[in-house]
Amino acid sequence: VTAPQRPPVIWLSGSACTGCTESLLRPSHPSLEHLILDLISLDYNETLNAGAGHQAEAALQDSIHKNAGKFILVVEGAIPVKDGGVYCMIGGKPFSEIVRDTAAKAAAVVAIGSCASWGGVAAAKPNPTGCIGAPEFLKGKTVVTIPGCPPNAYNFLSTVIHFLTFKKLPALDEKGRPKFAYGRLIHENCERRPHFDAGRFALKFGDDGHRKGYCLYKLGCKGPMTFANCPAILFNDVGPGAWPVGTGHPCFGCTEEGVGFTLPLHAQA
Ligand code: SF4
Ligand code: SF4
């Protein structure tokens, strides 16, 4: 009797800081070892590959060839397209070319993190390498986006497991984000919301209001304009308060294009 084949996943990293992969290493249900040894076959991920160099590139081509039409492609990081894509070369090829060729044979494409979703930090002005996100690069193809910097690994894992279980993608919003994860504003589920409603705000880091856990809106919190489930599912399985606002830092809108990566409101005047 042969064991059932684990669903193949190919994970490509371009203009990235590796934070998205790091985020994948943190969950405990399933644990990383259960995920990659029992549930899926992670055929290529530059950070986690057992092999390196030619051996790793051969494993990638082998998986694409053997699993055409069956594998899930995950793109981490932005795709630099300026000057023919020379600003991110892997195994002698531009990353853009690798993404295009691999996506053409994938069953589904998932852009993990804000860089892969729309360019993120890598596309910050003046964007000298011409970084763009996977949906723009692969225009015309359905690309699921799991933005966040880093994204919450459970939103990624739930999307993959939904696809494997139901053989279809979860419902997506107009930006390609799964609605189960990005359907509500941070502000709707924030534990500091009663302070917002009562008009109790921290005005400076370390002031009395900040120490008492008051609302961080006046320190630049972007929770009222950011769709994500951070306050509901938290990060890294370490208990209550394990998300930015819970630790006393304003939400900086990392899951929303055009909202994140900007200065706090009071510093923009
Ligand atoms: Fe790093 Fe954030 Fe980009 Fe992920 S989205 S690669 S964590 S900068
Ligand atoms: Fe809303 Fe941010 Fe205040 Fe929470 S801390 S209630 S998300 S403004």
CSV table of C-alpha atoms and ligand atoms in Angstrom, one decimal:
chain,number,residue,atom,x,y,z
A,1,VAL,CA,0.0,0.0,0.0
A,2,THR,CA,1.4,3.4,-0.9
A,3,ALA,CA,0.9,6.4,1.3
A,4,PRO,CA,-1.4,9.1,-0.1
A,5,GLN,CA,0.7,11.8,-1.8
A,6,ARG,CA,0.9,15.0,0.3
A,7,PRO,CA,-0.3,18.1,-1.6
A,8,PRO,CA,2.8,19.8,-3.1
A,9,VAL,CA,3.5,23.4,-2.2
A,10,ILE,CA,6.2,25.5,-3.9
A,11,TRP,CA,7.2,28.7,-2.0
A,12,LEU,CA,9.1,31.3,-3.9
A,13,SER,CA,10.8,34.3,-2.2
A,14,GLY,CA,11.7,37.5,-4.0
A,15,SER,CA,12.2,41.0,-2.6
A,16,ALA,CA,11.4,39.9,0.9
A,17,CYS,CA,12.9,40.1,4.4
A,18,THR,CA,11.9,36.5,5.2
A,19,GLY,CA,9.5,37.6,7.9
A,20,CYS,CA,6.6,35.9,6.1
A,21,THR,CA,8.5,32.5,6.3
A,22,GLU,CA,9.4,33.3,9.9
A,23,SER,CA,5.8,33.8,10.7
A,24,LEU,CA,5.0,30.4,9.2
A,25,LEU,CA,7.5,28.8,11.7
A,26,ARG,CA,5.6,30.1,14.8
A,27,PRO,CA,2.1,28.3,14.9
A,28,SER,CA,1.6,25.4,17.1
A,29,HIS,CA,-1.6,24.0,15.5
A,30,PRO,CA,-0.4,22.5,13.3
A,31,SER,CA,3.2,22.7,14.2
A,32,LEU,CA,5.6,23.4,11.4
A,33,GLU,CA,7.0,19.8,11.5
A,34,HIS,CA,3.5,18.4,11.3
A,35,LEU,CA,2.6,20.7,8.5
A,36,ILE,CA,5.6,20.0,6.3
A,37,LEU,CA,6.2,16.4,7.2
A,38,ASP,CA,2.6,15.1,7.4
A,39,LEU,CA,0.2,17.5,5.8
A,40,ILE,CA,1.8,19.1,2.8
A,41,SER,CA,4.9,18.4,0.8
A,42,LEU,CA,6.9,21.7,0.9
A,43,ASP,CA,9.0,21.0,-2.2
A,44,TYR,CA,10.8,24.3,-2.3
A,45,ASN,CA,11.4,27.2,0.2
A,46,GLU,CA,14.8,28.8,0.2
A,47,THR,CA,14.9,29.2,3.9
A,48,LEU,CA,13.7,25.7,4.7
A,49,ASN,CA,15.2,23.7,1.8
A,50,ALA,CA,17.4,20.8,2.9
A,51,GLY,CA,19.5,21.1,-0.2
A,52,ALA,CA,21.1,24.2,-1.7
A,53,GLY,CA,22.3,25.6,-5.0
A,54,HIS,CA,21.8,23.3,-8.1
A,55,GLN,CA,20.3,20.6,-6.0
A,56,ALA,CA,17.5,23.0,-4.7
A,57,GLU,CA,16.8,24.4,-8.2
A,58,ALA,CA,16.6,20.8,-9.6
A,59,ALA,CA,14.0,20.0,-6.8
A,60,LEU,CA,12.0,23.0,-7.9
A,61,GLN,CA,12.0,22.0,-11.6
A,62,ASP,CA,11.3,18.4,-10.7
A,63,SER,CA,8.2,19.4,-8.6
A,64,ILE,CA,6.9,21.8,-11.2
A,65,HIS,CA,7.2,19.1,-13.9
A,66,LYS,CA,5.7,16.2,-11.8
A,67,ASN,CA,2.9,18.2,-10.2
A,68,ALA,CA,1.8,20.5,-13.0
A,69,GLY,CA,-1.8,21.7,-12.4
A,70,LYS,CA,-1.7,20.3,-8.8
A,71,PHE,CA,0.6,22.3,-6.7
A,72,ILE,CA,0.0,25.5,-4.7
A,73,LEU,CA,2.3,28.3,-5.4
A,74,VAL,CA,3.1,30.7,-2.6
A,75,VAL,CA,4.8,34.0,-3.5
A,76,GLU,CA,6.7,35.8,-0.6
A,77,GLY,CA,8.0,39.2,-1.3
A,78,ALA,CA,7.6,41.7,-4.1
A,79,ILE,CA,8.5,41.2,-7.7
A,80,PRO,CA,11.1,43.7,-9.1
A,81,VAL,CA,10.4,44.2,-12.7
A,82,LYS,CA,12.6,47.2,-13.6
A,83,ASP,CA,15.4,46.5,-16.1
A,84,GLY,CA,14.2,43.1,-16.9
A,85,GLY,CA,14.0,42.0,-13.3
A,86,VAL,CA,17.8,41.9,-12.7
A,87,TYR,CA,17.5,43.2,-9.2
A,88,CYS,CA,16.4,39.8,-7.9
A,89,MET,CA,18.2,36.9,-9.5
A,90,ILE,CA,17.9,33.3,-8.3
A,91,GLY,CA,19.9,30.5,-9.9
A,92,GLY,CA,20.8,32.8,-12.8
A,93,LYS,CA,17.2,33.7,-13.6
A,94,PRO,CA,15.2,36.8,-12.8
A,95,PHE,CA,12.7,36.1,-10.0
A,96,SER,CA,9.9,37.6,-12.2
A,97,GLU,CA,10.6,34.9,-14.8
A,98,ILE,CA,10.5,32.2,-12.2
A,99,VAL,CA,7.2,33.4,-10.8
A,100,ARG,CA,5.6,33.7,-14.3
A,101,ASP,CA,6.7,30.2,-15.4
A,102,THR,CA,5.7,28.6,-12.1
A,103,ALA,CA,2.4,30.3,-11.8
A,104,ALA,CA,1.5,29.1,-15.3
A,105,LYS,CA,1.5,25.5,-14.0
A,106,ALA,CA,0.0,26.1,-10.5
A,107,ALA,CA,-3.4,25.0,-9.3
A,108,ALA,CA,-3.7,28.1,-7.1
A,109,VAL,CA,-1.5,31.1,-6.3
A,110,VAL,CA,-1.2,32.7,-2.9
A,111,ALA,CA,0.6,36.0,-2.3
A,112,ILE,CA,1.8,35.9,1.3
A,113,GLY,CA,2.5,39.2,3.1
A,114,SER,CA,2.1,42.8,2.0
A,115,CYS,CA,5.2,42.8,-0.3
A,116,ALA,CA,3.7,40.0,-2.4
A,117,SER,CA,0.2,41.5,-2.2
A,118,TRP,CA,1.0,45.0,-3.6
A,119,GLY,CA,4.7,45.7,-3.2
A,120,GLY,CA,4.8,46.6,0.5
A,121,VAL,CA,8.0,47.8,2.0
A,122,ALA,CA,10.0,46.7,-1.0
A,123,ALA,CA,8.0,49.1,-3.2
A,124,ALA,CA,8.5,52.1,-0.9
A,125,LYS,CA,9.1,55.3,-2.8
A,126,PRO,CA,11.2,55.9,-4.9
A,127,ASN,CA,10.9,52.1,-5.6
A,128,PRO,CA,14.2,51.9,-7.5
A,129,THR,CA,13.8,48.3,-8.5
A,130,GLY,CA,10.3,48.6,-9.8
A,131,CYS,CA,8.7,46.2,-7.2
A,132,ILE,CA,5.1,45.2,-7.7
A,133,GLY,CA,2.8,42.6,-6.1
A,134,ALA,CA,1.9,39.2,-7.5
A,135,PRO,CA,-1.7,40.2,-8.4
A,136,GLU,CA,-0.5,43.1,-10.6
A,137,PHE,CA,2.3,41.0,-12.0
A,138,LEU,CA,0.0,38.0,-12.8
A,139,LYS,CA,-2.9,40.2,-13.9
A,140,GLY,CA,-5.8,38.0,-15.2
A,141,LYS,CA,-5.0,35.1,-12.8
A,142,THR,CA,-6.7,34.7,-9.5
A,143,VAL,CA,-4.2,35.4,-6.7
A,144,VAL,CA,-5.2,35.1,-3.1
A,145,THR,CA,-3.6,37.8,-1.0
A,146,ILE,CA,-2.7,37.3,2.7
A,147,PRO,CA,-1.4,40.8,3.5
A,148,GLY,CA,0.3,41.7,6.8
A,149,CYS,CA,3.8,42.5,7.7
A,150,PRO,CA,4.3,39.9,8.7
A,151,PRO,CA,1.0,38.2,7.9
A,152,ASN,CA,-0.7,36.0,10.4
A,153,ALA,CA,0.3,32.4,9.6
A,154,TYR,CA,-3.2,31.1,10.6
A,155,ASN,CA,-4.8,33.1,7.8
A,156,PHE,CA,-2.4,31.5,5.4
A,157,LEU,CA,-2.8,27.9,6.8
A,158,SER,CA,-6.6,28.2,6.9
A,159,THR,CA,-6.6,29.3,3.3
A,160,VAL,CA,-4.4,26.4,2.2
A,161,ILE,CA,-6.4,23.9,4.3
A,162,HIS,CA,-9.7,25.2,2.9
A,163,PHE,CA,-8.4,24.7,-0.7
A,164,LEU,CA,-7.2,21.2,0.1
A,165,THR,CA,-10.4,20.2,1.8
A,166,PHE,CA,-13.0,21.8,-0.4
A,167,LYS,CA,-11.0,21.9,-3.7
A,168,LYS,CA,-11.8,25.6,-4.0
A,169,LEU,CA,-10.6,28.9,-2.6
A,170,PRO,CA,-12.4,30.6,0.2
A,171,ALA,CA,-14.6,33.6,-0.6
A,172,LEU,CA,-12.3,36.6,-1.4
A,173,ASP,CA,-12.9,40.4,-1.3
A,174,GLU,CA,-12.1,42.7,-4.2
A,175,LYS,CA,-8.4,42.8,-3.1
A,176,GLY,CA,-8.1,39.0,-3.2
A,177,ARG,CA,-8.1,38.7,0.6
A,178,PRO,CA,-10.1,35.8,2.2
A,179,LYS,CA,-13.2,37.3,3.7
A,180,PHE,CA,-13.0,35.1,6.8
A,181,ALA,CA,-9.8,36.9,7.8
A,182,TYR,CA,-10.2,40.4,6.4
A,183,GLY,CA,-13.9,41.0,6.6
A,184,ARG,CA,-13.9,43.2,9.7
A,185,LEU,CA,-12.1,46.3,10.8
A,186,ILE,CA,-9.4,46.0,13.5
A,187,HIS,CA,-11.3,48.7,15.3
A,188,GLU,CA,-14.5,46.5,15.6
A,189,ASN,CA,-12.8,43.8,17.7
A,190,CYS,CA,-10.1,45.8,19.5
A,191,GLU,CA,-10.1,45.3,23.3
A,192,ARG,CA,-9.4,49.1,23.7
A,193,ARG,CA,-12.6,50.0,21.9
A,194,PRO,CA,-14.5,50.9,25.1
A,195,HIS,CA,-11.8,53.5,25.8
A,196,PHE,CA,-12.3,55.0,22.3
A,197,ASP,CA,-16.1,55.1,22.8
A,198,ALA,CA,-15.6,56.8,26.2
A,199,GLY,CA,-13.1,59.3,24.8
A,200,ARG,CA,-10.1,58.0,26.9
A,201,PHE,CA,-6.9,58.3,24.8
A,202,ALA,CA,-3.2,57.8,25.3
A,203,LEU,CA,-1.6,61.1,24.2
A,204,LYS,CA,2.1,60.2,24.5
A,205,PHE,CA,4.0,56.9,24.8
A,206,GLY,CA,4.4,56.3,28.5
A,207,ASP,CA,1.9,58.8,29.7
A,208,ASP,CA,-0.7,57.9,32.3
A,209,GLY,CA,-3.3,57.0,29.6
A,210,HIS,CA,-0.8,54.8,27.8
A,211,ARG,CA,0.0,53.0,31.0
A,212,LYS,CA,-3.6,52.4,31.8
A,213,GLY,CA,-4.2,50.8,28.4
A,214,TYR,CA,-6.3,53.6,26.8
A,215,CYS,CA,-7.1,53.9,23.1
A,216,LEU,CA,-4.1,54.6,20.8
A,217,TYR,CA,-6.0,56.5,18.2
A,218,LYS,CA,-4.2,59.8,19.0
A,219,LEU,CA,-0.8,58.0,18.7
A,220,GLY,CA,-1.7,57.2,15.1
A,221,CYS,CA,-3.6,53.9,15.4
A,222,LYS,CA,-4.9,52.8,11.9
A,223,GLY,CA,-7.3,50.2,13.4
A,224,PRO,CA,-10.4,52.2,12.2
A,225,MET,CA,-9.3,51.9,8.6
A,226,THR,CA,-7.7,48.5,8.5
A,227,PHE,CA,-9.4,45.3,7.8
A,228,ALA,CA,-7.9,42.2,9.5
A,229,ASN,CA,-8.5,39.8,12.3
A,230,CYS,CA,-5.4,40.5,14.5
A,231,PRO,CA,-7.3,41.2,17.7
A,232,ALA,CA,-9.5,38.1,17.3
A,233,ILE,CA,-6.8,35.5,16.6
A,234,LEU,CA,-3.6,37.1,17.9
A,235,PHE,CA,-0.1,36.0,17.1
A,236,ASN,CA,2.2,33.2,17.9
A,237,ASP,CA,0.0,31.3,20.4
A,238,VAL,CA,1.5,33.1,23.4
A,239,GLY,CA,-1.8,34.3,25.0
A,240,PRO,CA,-3.9,37.4,25.5
A,241,GLY,CA,-2.5,40.7,24.3
A,242,ALA,CA,-0.2,39.2,21.6
A,243,TRP,CA,-0.8,41.7,18.9
A,244,PRO,CA,0.5,45.2,18.3
A,245,VAL,CA,-2.2,47.2,20.1
A,246,GLY,CA,-2.2,44.6,22.9
A,247,THR,CA,1.4,45.5,23.6
A,248,GLY,CA,0.7,49.3,23.5
A,249,HIS,CA,1.7,50.0,19.9
A,250,PRO,CA,-0.8,51.5,17.5
A,251,CYS,CA,-1.9,49.4,14.6
A,252,PHE,CA,0.1,50.7,11.6
A,253,GLY,CA,-2.3,49.3,8.9
A,254,CYS,CA,0.0,46.7,7.5
A,255,THR,CA,-2.8,44.8,5.8
A,256,GLU,CA,-4.1,47.8,3.9
A,257,GLU,CA,-2.5,49.2,0.8
A,258,GLY,CA,-2.0,52.9,1.1
A,259,VAL,CA,-2.7,52.9,4.9
A,260,GLY,CA,0.3,51.1,6.3
A,261,PHE,CA,3.9,52.2,6.4
A,262,THR,CA,3.1,55.8,7.0
A,263,LEU,CA,3.8,58.2,9.8
A,264,PRO,CA,1.5,58.4,12.9
A,265,LEU,CA,-1.3,60.9,12.3
A,266,HIS,CA,0.1,63.5,14.8
A,267,ALA,CA,3.5,63.4,12.9
A,268,GLN,CA,2.0,64.1,9.5
A,269,ALA,CA,1.0,67.7,10.0
B,1,SF4,FE1,9.0,41.0,5.3
B,1,SF4,FE2,6.7,42.2,5.7
B,1,SF4,FE3,7.5,41.9,3.2
B,1,SF4,FE4,6.8,39.7,4.7
B,1,SF4,S1,5.5,41.5,4.0
B,1,SF4,S2,8.6,39.9,3.3
B,1,SF4,S3,7.4,40.3,6.7
B,1,SF4,S4,8.6,43.1,4.8
B,2,SF4,FE1,-9.6,51.5,17.5
B,2,SF4,FE2,-6.9,51.6,17.6
B,2,SF4,FE3,-8.3,52.6,19.6
B,2,SF4,FE4,-8.2,50.0,19.2
B,2,SF4,S1,-6.5,51.3,19.8
B,2,SF4,S2,-10.0,51.2,19.7
B,2,SF4,S3,-8.1,49.9,17.0
B,2,SF4,S4,-8.3,53.3,17.5
